[in-house]
């Protein structure tokens, strides 16, 4: 399986929210809400640098999951089934990619 071919879309999905955060960073106030209670009221505050925390953590987790999925057969060769590798990889990558995008968009829209 060509993992370099699949890595480019993952890197683009990770970079997009970080680029957007860098784009809006100069317009952010000195104090921004970073946490909300169940009523929707802000109860946690941070500086403008805190806008990079969520995309950074999600990007790191995304890369970890991507490398685990693409190297599954070397991690657990006994349970690896060669016939289902491509189907499982595409399915899991698509599901994870869509979940990641929804999560990143909702994070950016909540700002």
PDB file of N, CA and C in Angstrom:
ATOM      1  N   UNK A   1       0.848  -1.182   0.000  1.00  0.00           N
ATOM      2  CA  UNK A   1       0.000   0.000   0.000  1.00  0.00           C
ATOM      3  C   UNK A   1       0.890   1.240   0.000  1.00  0.00           C
ATOM      4  N   UNK A   2       0.527   2.209  -0.769  1.00  0.00           N
ATOM      5  CA  UNK A   2       1.298   3.442  -0.877  1.00  0.00           C
ATOM      6  C   UNK A   2       0.815   4.428   0.180  1.00  0.00           C
ATOM      7  N   UNK A   3       1.552   4.525   1.304  1.00  0.00           N
ATOM      8  CA  UNK A   3       1.125   5.404   2.389  1.00  0.00           C
ATOM      9  C   UNK A   3       1.434   6.862   2.091  1.00  0.00           C
ATOM     10  N   UNK A   4       2.417   7.131   1.233  1.00  0.00           N
ATOM     11  CA  UNK A   4       2.735   8.521   0.902  1.00  0.00           C
ATOM     12  C   UNK A   4       1.599   9.179   0.127  1.00  0.00           C
ATOM     13  N   UNK A   5       0.921   8.395  -0.693  1.00  0.00           N
ATOM     14  CA  UNK A   5      -0.201   8.918  -1.473  1.00  0.00           C
ATOM     15  C   UNK A   5      -1.349   9.321  -0.553  1.00  0.00           C
ATOM     16  N   UNK A   6      -1.613   8.544   0.483  1.00  0.00           N
ATOM     17  CA  UNK A   6      -2.692   8.834   1.408  1.00  0.00           C
ATOM     18  C   UNK A   6      -2.335   9.869   2.454  1.00  0.00           C
ATOM     19  N   UNK A   7      -1.062  10.149   2.646  1.00  0.00           N
ATOM     20  CA  UNK A   7      -0.633  11.092   3.664  1.00  0.00           C
ATOM     21  C   UNK A   7      -0.932  12.534   3.271  1.00  0.00           C
ATOM     22  N   UNK A   8      -0.886  12.854   1.999  1.00  0.00           N
ATOM     23  CA  UNK A   8      -1.120  14.235   1.554  1.00  0.00           C
ATOM     24  C   UNK A   8      -2.504  14.758   1.943  1.00  0.00           C
ATOM     25  N   UNK A   9      -3.599  14.024   1.692  1.00  0.00           N
ATOM     26  CA  UNK A   9      -4.903  14.539   2.129  1.00  0.00           C
ATOM     27  C   UNK A   9      -4.997  14.705   3.646  1.00  0.00           C
ATOM     28  N   UNK A  10      -4.361  13.815   4.383  1.00  0.00           N
ATOM     29  CA  UNK A  10      -4.365  13.920   5.846  1.00  0.00           C
ATOM     30  C   UNK A  10      -3.650  15.197   6.275  1.00  0.00           C
ATOM     31  N   UNK A  11      -2.505  15.469   5.677  1.00  0.00           N
ATOM     32  CA  UNK A  11      -1.759  16.686   6.026  1.00  0.00           C
ATOM     33  C   UNK A  11      -2.528  17.947   5.643  1.00  0.00           C
ATOM     34  N   UNK A  12      -3.238  17.895   4.531  1.00  0.00           N
ATOM     35  CA  UNK A  12      -4.050  19.052   4.125  1.00  0.00           C
ATOM     36  C   UNK A  12      -5.173  19.285   5.124  1.00  0.00           C
ATOM     37  N   UNK A  13      -5.838  18.199   5.555  1.00  0.00           N
ATOM     38  CA  UNK A  13      -6.917  18.329   6.537  1.00  0.00           C
ATOM     39  C   UNK A  13      -6.405  18.833   7.884  1.00  0.00           C
ATOM     40  N   UNK A  14      -5.198  18.480   8.228  1.00  0.00           N
ATOM     41  CA  UNK A  14      -4.612  18.957   9.483  1.00  0.00           C
ATOM     42  C   UNK A  14      -4.178  20.415   9.352  1.00  0.00           C
ATOM     43  N   UNK A  15      -3.618  20.771   8.214  1.00  0.00           N
ATOM     44  CA  UNK A  15      -3.094  22.125   8.029  1.00  0.00           C
ATOM     45  C   UNK A  15      -4.190  23.168   7.858  1.00  0.00           C
ATOM     46  N   UNK A  16      -5.326  22.800   7.292  1.00  0.00           N
ATOM     47  CA  UNK A  16      -6.381  23.778   7.005  1.00  0.00           C
ATOM     48  C   UNK A  16      -6.845  24.546   8.248  1.00  0.00           C
ATOM     49  N   UNK A  17      -7.188  23.889   9.356  1.00  0.00           N
ATOM     50  CA  UNK A  17      -7.612  24.663  10.529  1.00  0.00           C
ATOM     51  C   UNK A  17      -6.482  25.492  11.136  1.00  0.00           C
ATOM     52  N   UNK A  18      -5.259  24.987  11.053  1.00  0.00           N
ATOM     53  CA  UNK A  18      -4.122  25.750  11.578  1.00  0.00           C
ATOM     54  C   UNK A  18      -3.871  27.009  10.743  1.00  0.00           C
ATOM     55  N   UNK A  19      -4.026  26.886   9.444  1.00  0.00           N
ATOM     56  CA  UNK A  19      -3.863  28.048   8.560  1.00  0.00           C
ATOM     57  C   UNK A  19      -4.978  29.062   8.825  1.00  0.00           C
ATOM     58  N   UNK A  20      -6.193  28.554   8.999  1.00  0.00           N
ATOM     59  CA  UNK A  20      -7.316  29.450   9.300  1.00  0.00           C
ATOM     60  C   UNK A  20      -7.093  30.159  10.638  1.00  0.00           C
ATOM     61  N   UNK A  21      -6.627  29.434  11.632  1.00  0.00           N
ATOM     62  CA  UNK A  21      -6.358  30.036  12.942  1.00  0.00           C
ATOM     63  C   UNK A  21      -5.281  31.108  12.831  1.00  0.00           C
ATOM     64  N   UNK A  22      -4.248  30.848  12.045  1.00  0.00           N
ATOM     65  CA  UNK A  22      -3.196  31.851  11.848  1.00  0.00           C
ATOM     66  C   UNK A  22      -3.735  33.071  11.100  1.00  0.00           C
ATOM     67  N   UNK A  23      -4.684  32.840  10.209  1.00  0.00           N
ATOM     68  CA  UNK A  23      -5.277  33.933   9.436  1.00  0.00           C
ATOM     69  C   UNK A  23      -6.095  34.874  10.331  1.00  0.00           C
ATOM     70  N   UNK A  24      -6.893  34.298  11.258  1.00  0.00           N
ATOM     71  CA  UNK A  24      -7.741  35.143  12.102  1.00  0.00           C
ATOM     72  C   UNK A  24      -7.044  35.589  13.388  1.00  0.00           C
ATOM     73  N   UNK A  25      -5.867  35.057  13.666  1.00  0.00           N
ATOM     74  CA  UNK A  25      -5.149  35.383  14.897  1.00  0.00           C
ATOM     75  C   UNK A  25      -4.970  36.889  15.118  1.00  0.00           C
ATOM     76  N   UNK A  26      -4.563  37.673  14.114  1.00  0.00           N
ATOM     77  CA  UNK A  26      -4.364  39.114  14.353  1.00  0.00           C
ATOM     78  C   UNK A  26      -5.648  39.861  14.738  1.00  0.00           C
ATOM     79  N   UNK A  27      -6.801  39.325  14.394  1.00  0.00           N
ATOM     80  CA  UNK A  27      -8.055  40.023  14.688  1.00  0.00           C
ATOM     81  C   UNK A  27      -8.665  39.617  16.030  1.00  0.00           C
ATOM     82  N   UNK A  28      -8.061  38.664  16.723  1.00  0.00           N
ATOM     83  CA  UNK A  28      -8.629  38.184  17.983  1.00  0.00           C
ATOM     84  C   UNK A  28      -8.381  39.170  19.114  1.00  0.00           C
ATOM     85  N   UNK A  29      -9.318  39.261  20.056  1.00  0.00           N
ATOM     86  CA  UNK A  29      -9.113  40.130  21.216  1.00  0.00           C
ATOM     87  C   UNK A  29      -8.088  39.506  22.177  1.00  0.00           C
ATOM     88  N   UNK A  30      -7.732  40.263  23.214  1.00  0.00           N
ATOM     89  CA  UNK A  30      -6.739  39.779  24.173  1.00  0.00           C
ATOM     90  C   UNK A  30      -7.254  38.613  25.012  1.00  0.00           C
ATOM     91  N   UNK A  31      -8.560  38.501  25.144  1.00  0.00           N
ATOM     92  CA  UNK A  31      -9.167  37.443  25.953  1.00  0.00           C
ATOM     93  C   UNK A  31     -10.307  36.823  25.153  1.00  0.00           C
ATOM     94  N   UNK A  32     -10.219  35.503  24.941  1.00  0.00           N
ATOM     95  CA  UNK A  32     -11.264  34.816  24.187  1.00  0.00           C
ATOM     96  C   UNK A  32     -11.816  33.661  25.027  1.00  0.00           C
ATOM     97  N   UNK A  33     -13.098  33.346  24.874  1.00  0.00           N
ATOM     98  CA  UNK A  33     -13.662  32.215  25.624  1.00  0.00           C
ATOM     99  C   UNK A  33     -13.137  30.894  25.073  1.00  0.00           C
ATOM    100  N   UNK A  34     -12.770  30.008  25.972  1.00  0.00           N
ATOM    101  CA  UNK A  34     -12.260  28.696  25.538  1.00  0.00           C
ATOM    102  C   UNK A  34     -13.093  27.547  26.091  1.00  0.00           C
ATOM    103  N   UNK A  35     -14.020  27.852  26.995  1.00  0.00           N
ATOM    104  CA  UNK A  35     -14.877  26.805  27.531  1.00  0.00           C
ATOM    105  C   UNK A  35     -16.246  27.401  27.850  1.00  0.00           C
ATOM    106  N   UNK A  36     -17.279  26.590  27.647  1.00  0.00           N
ATOM    107  CA  UNK A  36     -18.645  27.042  27.884  1.00  0.00           C
ATOM    108  C   UNK A  36     -19.356  26.040  28.786  1.00  0.00           C
ATOM    109  N   UNK A  37     -20.229  26.555  29.662  1.00  0.00           N
ATOM    110  CA  UNK A  37     -20.999  25.658  30.519  1.00  0.00           C
ATOM    111  C   UNK A  37     -22.201  25.126  29.754  1.00  0.00           C
ATOM    112  N   UNK A  38     -23.050  24.377  30.433  1.00  0.00           N
ATOM    113  CA  UNK A  38     -24.180  23.749  29.757  1.00  0.00           C
ATOM    114  C   UNK A  38     -25.227  24.755  29.298  1.00  0.00           C
ATOM    115  N   UNK A  39     -25.196  25.980  29.819  1.00  0.00           N
ATOM    116  CA  UNK A  39     -26.124  27.030  29.395  1.00  0.00           C
ATOM    117  C   UNK A  39     -25.614  27.795  28.171  1.00  0.00           C
ATOM    118  N   UNK A  40     -24.388  27.507  27.772  1.00  0.00           N
ATOM    119  CA  UNK A  40     -23.795  28.218  26.642  1.00  0.00           C
ATOM    120  C   UNK A  40     -23.061  29.477  27.049  1.00  0.00           C
ATOM    121  N   UNK A  41     -22.859  29.674  28.344  1.00  0.00           N
ATOM    122  CA  UNK A  41     -22.157  30.859  28.841  1.00  0.00           C
ATOM    123  C   UNK A  41     -20.669  30.534  28.982  1.00  0.00           C
ATOM    124  N   UNK A  42     -19.848  31.489  28.633  1.00  0.00           N
ATOM    125  CA  UNK A  42     -18.405  31.285  28.734  1.00  0.00           C
ATOM    126  C   UNK A  42     -17.996  31.220  30.199  1.00  0.00           C
ATOM    127  N   UNK A  43     -17.260  30.161  30.555  1.00  0.00           N
ATOM    128  CA  UNK A  43     -16.765  30.057  31.922  1.00  0.00           C
ATOM    129  C   UNK A  43     -15.270  29.759  31.971  1.00  0.00           C
ATOM    130  N   UNK A  44     -14.625  29.790  30.824  1.00  0.00           N
ATOM    131  CA  UNK A  44     -13.179  29.640  30.738  1.00  0.00           C
ATOM    132  C   UNK A  44     -12.638  30.617  29.709  1.00  0.00           C
ATOM    133  N   UNK A  45     -11.534  31.263  30.054  1.00  0.00           N
ATOM    134  CA  UNK A  45     -10.983  32.288  29.165  1.00  0.00           C
ATOM    135  C   UNK A  45      -9.510  32.008  28.907  1.00  0.00           C
ATOM    136  N   UNK A  46      -9.039  32.453  27.762  1.00  0.00           N
ATOM    137  CA  UNK A  46      -7.642  32.280  27.405  1.00  0.00           C
ATOM    138  C   UNK A  46      -7.195  33.396  26.487  1.00  0.00           C
ATOM    139  N   UNK A  47      -5.917  33.410  26.221  1.00  0.00           N
ATOM    140  CA  UNK A  47      -5.365  34.398  25.296  1.00  0.00           C
ATOM    141  C   UNK A  47      -5.588  33.980  23.859  1.00  0.00           C
ATOM    142  N   UNK A  48      -5.221  34.832  22.940  1.00  0.00           N
ATOM    143  CA  UNK A  48      -5.429  34.490  21.520  1.00  0.00           C
ATOM    144  C   UNK A  48      -4.617  33.276  21.077  1.00  0.00           C
ATOM    145  N   UNK A  49      -3.534  32.973  21.788  1.00  0.00           N
ATOM    146  CA  UNK A  49      -2.735  31.795  21.426  1.00  0.00           C
ATOM    147  C   UNK A  49      -3.499  30.491  21.642  1.00  0.00           C
ATOM    148  N   UNK A  50      -4.511  30.513  22.488  1.00  0.00           N
ATOM    149  CA  UNK A  50      -5.256  29.290  22.783  1.00  0.00           C
ATOM    150  C   UNK A  50      -6.065  28.793  21.590  1.00  0.00           C
ATOM    151  N   UNK A  51      -6.173  29.590  20.551  1.00  0.00           N
ATOM    152  CA  UNK A  51      -6.900  29.162  19.355  1.00  0.00           C
ATOM    153  C   UNK A  51      -6.170  28.021  18.626  1.00  0.00           C
ATOM    154  N   UNK A  52      -4.885  27.852  18.917  1.00  0.00           N
ATOM    155  CA  UNK A  52      -4.096  26.810  18.257  1.00  0.00           C
ATOM    156  C   UNK A  52      -4.112  25.485  19.020  1.00  0.00           C
ATOM    157  N   UNK A  53      -4.658  25.469  20.243  1.00  0.00           N
ATOM    158  CA  UNK A  53      -4.595  24.260  21.068  1.00  0.00           C
ATOM    159  C   UNK A  53      -5.417  23.117  20.464  1.00  0.00           C
ATOM    160  N   UNK A  54      -6.691  23.349  20.187  1.00  0.00           N
ATOM    161  CA  UNK A  54      -7.555  22.277  19.670  1.00  0.00           C
ATOM    162  C   UNK A  54      -7.082  21.752  18.313  1.00  0.00           C
ATOM    163  N   UNK A  55      -6.789  22.625  17.331  1.00  0.00           N
ATOM    164  CA  UNK A  55      -6.296  22.077  16.061  1.00  0.00           C
ATOM    165  C   UNK A  55      -4.952  21.353  16.207  1.00  0.00           C
ATOM    166  N   UNK A  56      -4.123  21.817  17.128  1.00  0.00           N
ATOM    167  CA  UNK A  56      -2.828  21.151  17.336  1.00  0.00           C
ATOM    168  C   UNK A  56      -2.990  19.762  17.916  1.00  0.00           C
ATOM    169  N   UNK A  57      -3.829  19.640  18.940  1.00  0.00           N
ATOM    170  CA  UNK A  57      -4.061  18.331  19.553  1.00  0.00           C
ATOM    171  C   UNK A  57      -4.739  17.391  18.569  1.00  0.00           C
ATOM    172  N   UNK A  58      -5.779  17.880  17.893  1.00  0.00           N
ATOM    173  CA  UNK A  58      -6.482  17.031  16.929  1.00  0.00           C
ATOM    174  C   UNK A  58      -5.583  16.635  15.759  1.00  0.00           C
ATOM    175  N   UNK A  59      -4.702  17.531  15.355  1.00  0.00           N
ATOM    176  CA  UNK A  59      -3.766  17.194  14.280  1.00  0.00           C
ATOM    177  C   UNK A  59      -2.788  16.109  14.698  1.00  0.00           C
ATOM    178  N   UNK A  60      -2.273  16.202  15.926  1.00  0.00           N
ATOM    179  CA  UNK A  60      -1.348  15.182  16.421  1.00  0.00           C
ATOM    180  C   UNK A  60      -2.046  13.829  16.551  1.00  0.00           C
ATOM    181  N   UNK A  61      -3.255  13.821  17.070  1.00  0.00           N
ATOM    182  CA  UNK A  61      -4.013  12.577  17.201  1.00  0.00           C
ATOM    183  C   UNK A  61      -4.337  12.015  15.815  1.00  0.00           C
ATOM    184  N   UNK A  62      -4.651  12.891  14.872  1.00  0.00           N
ATOM    185  CA  UNK A  62      -4.943  12.439  13.506  1.00  0.00           C
ATOM    186  C   UNK A  62      -3.747  11.734  12.888  1.00  0.00           C
ATOM    187  N   UNK A  63      -2.567  12.315  13.048  1.00  0.00           N
ATOM    188  CA  UNK A  63      -1.367  11.669  12.509  1.00  0.00           C
ATOM    189  C   UNK A  63      -1.099  10.329  13.190  1.00  0.00           C
ATOM    190  N   UNK A  64      -1.282  10.274  14.502  1.00  0.00           N
ATOM    191  CA  UNK A  64      -1.084   9.022  15.221  1.00  0.00           C
ATOM    192  C   UNK A  64      -2.034   7.943  14.707  1.00  0.00           C
ATOM    193  N   UNK A  65      -3.312   8.275  14.574  1.00  0.00           N
ATOM    194  CA  UNK A  65      -4.293   7.302  14.086  1.00  0.00           C
ATOM    195  C   UNK A  65      -3.988   6.906  12.649  1.00  0.00           C
ATOM    196  N   UNK A  66      -3.592   7.862  11.831  1.00  0.00           N
ATOM    197  CA  UNK A  66      -3.262   7.547  10.438  1.00  0.00           C
ATOM    198  C   UNK A  66      -2.111   6.545  10.364  1.00  0.00           C
ATOM    199  N   UNK A  67      -1.041   6.794  11.124  1.00  0.00           N
ATOM    200  CA  UNK A  67       0.102   5.883  11.078  1.00  0.00           C
ATOM    201  C   UNK A  67      -0.230   4.524  11.700  1.00  0.00           C
ATOM    202  N   UNK A  68      -1.090   4.495  12.704  1.00  0.00           N
ATOM    203  CA  UNK A  68      -1.523   3.202  13.242  1.00  0.00           C
ATOM    204  C   UNK A  68      -2.328   2.422  12.208  1.00  0.00           C
ATOM    205  N   UNK A  69      -3.232   3.099  11.511  1.00  0.00           N
ATOM    206  CA  UNK A  69      -4.051   2.417  10.512  1.00  0.00           C
ATOM    207  C   UNK A  69      -3.234   1.949   9.313  1.00  0.00           C
ATOM    208  N   UNK A  70      -2.282   2.756   8.889  1.00  0.00           N
ATOM    209  CA  UNK A  70      -1.505   2.365   7.710  1.00  0.00           C
ATOM    210  C   UNK A  70      -0.444   1.312   8.031  1.00  0.00           C
ATOM    211  N   UNK A  71      -0.091   1.159   9.286  1.00  0.00           N
ATOM    212  CA  UNK A  71       0.915   0.169   9.668  1.00  0.00           C
ATOM    213  C   UNK A  71       0.326  -0.965  10.489  1.00  0.00           C
ATOM    214  N   UNK A  72      -0.962  -1.195  10.336  1.00  0.00           N
ATOM    215  CA  UNK A  72      -1.652  -2.203  11.115  1.00  0.00           C
ATOM    216  C   UNK A  72      -1.066  -3.591  10.912  1.00  0.00           C
ATOM    217  N   UNK A  73      -0.711  -3.914   9.692  1.00  0.00           N
ATOM    218  CA  UNK A  73      -0.226  -5.272   9.450  1.00  0.00           C
ATOM    219  C   UNK A  73       1.143  -5.514  10.081  1.00  0.00           C
ATOM    220  N   UNK A  74       1.956  -4.495  10.250  1.00  0.00           N
ATOM    221  CA  UNK A  74       3.236  -4.717  10.921  1.00  0.00           C
ATOM    222  C   UNK A  74       3.095  -4.690  12.438  1.00  0.00           C
ATOM    223  N   UNK A  75       2.038  -4.063  12.937  1.00  0.00           N
ATOM    224  CA  UNK A  75       1.815  -4.041  14.382  1.00  0.00           C
ATOM    225  C   UNK A  75       1.231  -5.378  14.847  1.00  0.00           C
ATOM    226  N   UNK A  76       0.265  -5.912  14.108  1.00  0.00           N
ATOM    227  CA  UNK A  76      -0.385  -7.165  14.474  1.00  0.00           C
ATOM    228  C   UNK A  76      -0.512  -8.066  13.249  1.00  0.00           C
ATOM    229  N   UNK A  77       0.586  -8.719  12.834  1.00  0.00           N
ATOM    230  CA  UNK A  77       0.544  -9.510  11.595  1.00  0.00           C
ATOM    231  C   UNK A  77      -0.309 -10.768  11.684  1.00  0.00           C
ATOM    232  N   UNK A  78      -0.560 -11.276  12.890  1.00  0.00           N
ATOM    233  CA  UNK A  78      -1.337 -12.509  13.019  1.00  0.00           C
ATOM    234  C   UNK A  78      -2.787 -12.281  12.623  1.00  0.00           C
ATOM    235  N   UNK A  79      -3.354 -11.164  13.048  1.00  0.00           N
ATOM    236  CA  UNK A  79      -4.762 -10.883  12.769  1.00  0.00           C
ATOM    237  C   UNK A  79      -4.993 -10.140  11.457  1.00  0.00           C
ATOM    238  N   UNK A  80      -3.930  -9.804  10.810  1.00  0.00           N
ATOM    239  CA  UNK A  80      -4.036  -9.035   9.563  1.00  0.00           C
ATOM    240  C   UNK A  80      -4.561  -9.922   8.441  1.00  0.00           C
ATOM    241  N   UNK A  81      -5.559  -9.427   7.734  1.00  0.00           N
ATOM    242  CA  UNK A  81      -6.089 -10.151   6.588  1.00  0.00           C
ATOM    243  C   UNK A  81      -5.834  -9.316   5.337  1.00  0.00           C
ATOM    244  N   UNK A  82      -5.003  -9.835   4.483  1.00  0.00           N
ATOM    245  CA  UNK A  82      -4.581  -9.079   3.313  1.00  0.00           C
ATOM    246  C   UNK A  82      -5.741  -8.716   2.382  1.00  0.00           C
ATOM    247  N   UNK A  83      -6.706  -9.573   2.243  1.00  0.00           N
ATOM    248  CA  UNK A  83      -7.825  -9.313   1.329  1.00  0.00           C
ATOM    249  C   UNK A  83      -8.663  -8.119   1.765  1.00  0.00           C
ATOM    250  N   UNK A  84      -8.770  -7.895   3.057  1.00  0.00           N
ATOM    251  CA  UNK A  84      -9.627  -6.829   3.559  1.00  0.00           C
ATOM    252  C   UNK A  84      -8.855  -5.549   3.867  1.00  0.00           C
ATOM    253  N   UNK A  85      -7.566  -5.545   3.666  1.00  0.00           N
ATOM    254  CA  UNK A  85      -6.750  -4.388   4.043  1.00  0.00           C
ATOM    255  C   UNK A  85      -7.174  -3.108   3.343  1.00  0.00           C
ATOM    256  N   UNK A  86      -7.293  -3.151   2.043  1.00  0.00           N
ATOM    257  CA  UNK A  86      -7.614  -1.946   1.277  1.00  0.00           C
ATOM    258  C   UNK A  86      -9.007  -1.425   1.618  1.00  0.00           C
ATOM    259  N   UNK A  87      -9.967  -2.302   1.751  1.00  0.00           N
ATOM    260  CA  UNK A  87     -11.334  -1.891   2.075  1.00  0.00           C
ATOM    261  C   UNK A  87     -11.392  -1.288   3.473  1.00  0.00           C
ATOM    262  N   UNK A  88     -10.778  -1.944   4.440  1.00  0.00           N
ATOM    263  CA  UNK A  88     -10.774  -1.428   5.813  1.00  0.00           C
ATOM    264  C   UNK A  88     -10.073  -0.079   5.883  1.00  0.00           C
ATOM    265  N   UNK A  89      -8.948   0.019   5.214  1.00  0.00           N
ATOM    266  CA  UNK A  89      -8.182   1.266   5.246  1.00  0.00           C
ATOM    267  C   UNK A  89      -8.993   2.424   4.662  1.00  0.00           C
ATOM    268  N   UNK A  90      -9.590   2.208   3.508  1.00  0.00           N
ATOM    269  CA  UNK A  90     -10.382   3.272   2.885  1.00  0.00           C
ATOM    270  C   UNK A  90     -11.579   3.650   3.743  1.00  0.00           C
ATOM    271  N   UNK A  91     -12.263   2.659   4.272  1.00  0.00           N
ATOM    272  CA  UNK A  91     -13.440   2.923   5.092  1.00  0.00           C
ATOM    273  C   UNK A  91     -13.070   3.692   6.358  1.00  0.00           C
ATOM    274  N   UNK A  92     -12.070   3.210   7.078  1.00  0.00           N
ATOM    275  CA  UNK A  92     -11.679   3.874   8.318  1.00  0.00           C
ATOM    276  C   UNK A  92     -11.100   5.260   8.070  1.00  0.00           C
ATOM    277  N   UNK A  93     -10.325   5.409   7.007  1.00  0.00           N
ATOM    278  CA  UNK A  93      -9.753   6.713   6.696  1.00  0.00           C
ATOM    279  C   UNK A  93     -10.846   7.707   6.327  1.00  0.00           C
ATOM    280  N   UNK A  94     -11.833   7.277   5.543  1.00  0.00           N
ATOM    281  CA  UNK A  94     -12.931   8.168   5.167  1.00  0.00           C
ATOM    282  C   UNK A  94     -13.778   8.551   6.371  1.00  0.00           C
ATOM    283  N   UNK A  95     -14.115   7.569   7.200  1.00  0.00           N
ATOM    284  CA  UNK A  95     -14.913   7.872   8.391  1.00  0.00           C
ATOM    285  C   UNK A  95     -14.151   8.808   9.310  1.00  0.00           C
ATOM    286  N   UNK A  96     -12.886   8.507   9.539  1.00  0.00           N
ATOM    287  CA  UNK A  96     -12.084   9.350  10.425  1.00  0.00           C
ATOM    288  C   UNK A  96     -11.906  10.745   9.831  1.00  0.00           C
ATOM    289  N   UNK A  97     -11.675  10.827   8.540  1.00  0.00           N
ATOM    290  CA  UNK A  97     -11.515  12.128   7.895  1.00  0.00           C
ATOM    291  C   UNK A  97     -12.763  12.980   7.993  1.00  0.00           C
ATOM    292  N   UNK A  98     -13.917  12.372   7.791  1.00  0.00           N
ATOM    293  CA  UNK A  98     -15.169  13.116   7.900  1.00  0.00           C
ATOM    294  C   UNK A  98     -15.424  13.549   9.335  1.00  0.00           C
ATOM    295  N   UNK A  99     -15.154  12.677  10.301  1.00  0.00           N
ATOM    296  CA  UNK A  99     -15.319  13.035  11.705  1.00  0.00           C
ATOM    297  C   UNK A  99     -14.378  14.174  12.073  1.00  0.00           C
ATOM    298  N   UNK A 100     -13.151  14.094  11.604  1.00  0.00           N
ATOM    299  CA  UNK A 100     -12.155  15.129  11.897  1.00  0.00           C
ATOM    300  C   UNK A 100     -12.582  16.473  11.322  1.00  0.00           C
ATOM    301  N   UNK A 101     -13.081  16.486  10.100  1.00  0.00           N
ATOM    302  CA  UNK A 101     -13.523  17.731   9.475  1.00  0.00           C
ATOM    303  C   UNK A 101     -14.700  18.344  10.226  1.00  0.00           C
ATOM    304  N   UNK A 102     -15.686  17.522  10.588  1.00  0.00           N
ATOM    305  CA  UNK A 102     -16.837  18.038  11.339  1.00  0.00           C
ATOM    306  C   UNK A 102     -16.394  18.609  12.666  1.00  0.00           C
ATOM    307  N   UNK A 103     -15.482  17.933  13.335  1.00  0.00           N
ATOM    308  CA  UNK A 103     -14.982  18.403  14.617  1.00  0.00           C
ATOM    309  C   UNK A 103     -14.218  19.711  14.465  1.00  0.00           C
ATOM    310  N   UNK A 104     -13.388  19.819  13.454  1.00  0.00           N
ATOM    311  CA  UNK A 104     -12.601  21.037  13.248  1.00  0.00           C
ATOM    312  C   UNK A 104     -13.503  22.211  12.852  1.00  0.00           C
ATOM    313  N   UNK A 105     -14.480  21.967  12.000  1.00  0.00           N
ATOM    314  CA  UNK A 105     -15.396  23.026  11.585  1.00  0.00           C
ATOM    315  C   UNK A 105     -16.216  23.503  12.772  1.00  0.00           C
ATOM    316  N   UNK A 106     -16.714  22.577  13.581  1.00  0.00           N
ATOM    317  CA  UNK A 106     -17.510  22.981  14.739  1.00  0.00           C
ATOM    318  C   UNK A 106     -16.659  23.726  15.750  1.00  0.00           C
ATOM    319  N   UNK A 107     -15.381  23.350  15.866  1.00  0.00           N
ATOM    320  CA  UNK A 107     -14.486  24.074  16.773  1.00  0.00           C
ATOM    321  C   UNK A 107     -14.271  25.497  16.280  1.00  0.00           C
ATOM    322  N   UNK A 108     -14.056  25.671  14.996  1.00  0.00           N
ATOM    323  CA  UNK A 108     -13.806  26.998  14.454  1.00  0.00           C
ATOM    324  C   UNK A 108     -15.073  27.858  14.485  1.00  0.00           C
ATOM    325  N   UNK A 109     -16.229  27.243  14.270  1.00  0.00           N
ATOM    326  CA  UNK A 109     -17.480  28.008  14.282  1.00  0.00           C
ATOM    327  C   UNK A 109     -17.874  28.437  15.688  1.00  0.00           C
ATOM    328  N   UNK A 110     -17.400  27.727  16.685  1.00  0.00           N
ATOM    329  CA  UNK A 110     -17.755  28.086  18.049  1.00  0.00           C
ATOM    330  C   UNK A 110     -16.977  29.301  18.538  1.00  0.00           C
ATOM    331  N   UNK A 111     -15.962  29.720  17.789  1.00  0.00           N
ATOM    332  CA  UNK A 111     -15.197  30.894  18.180  1.00  0.00           C
ATOM    333  C   UNK A 111     -15.951  32.089  17.829  1.00  0.00           C
TER     334      UNK A 111
END
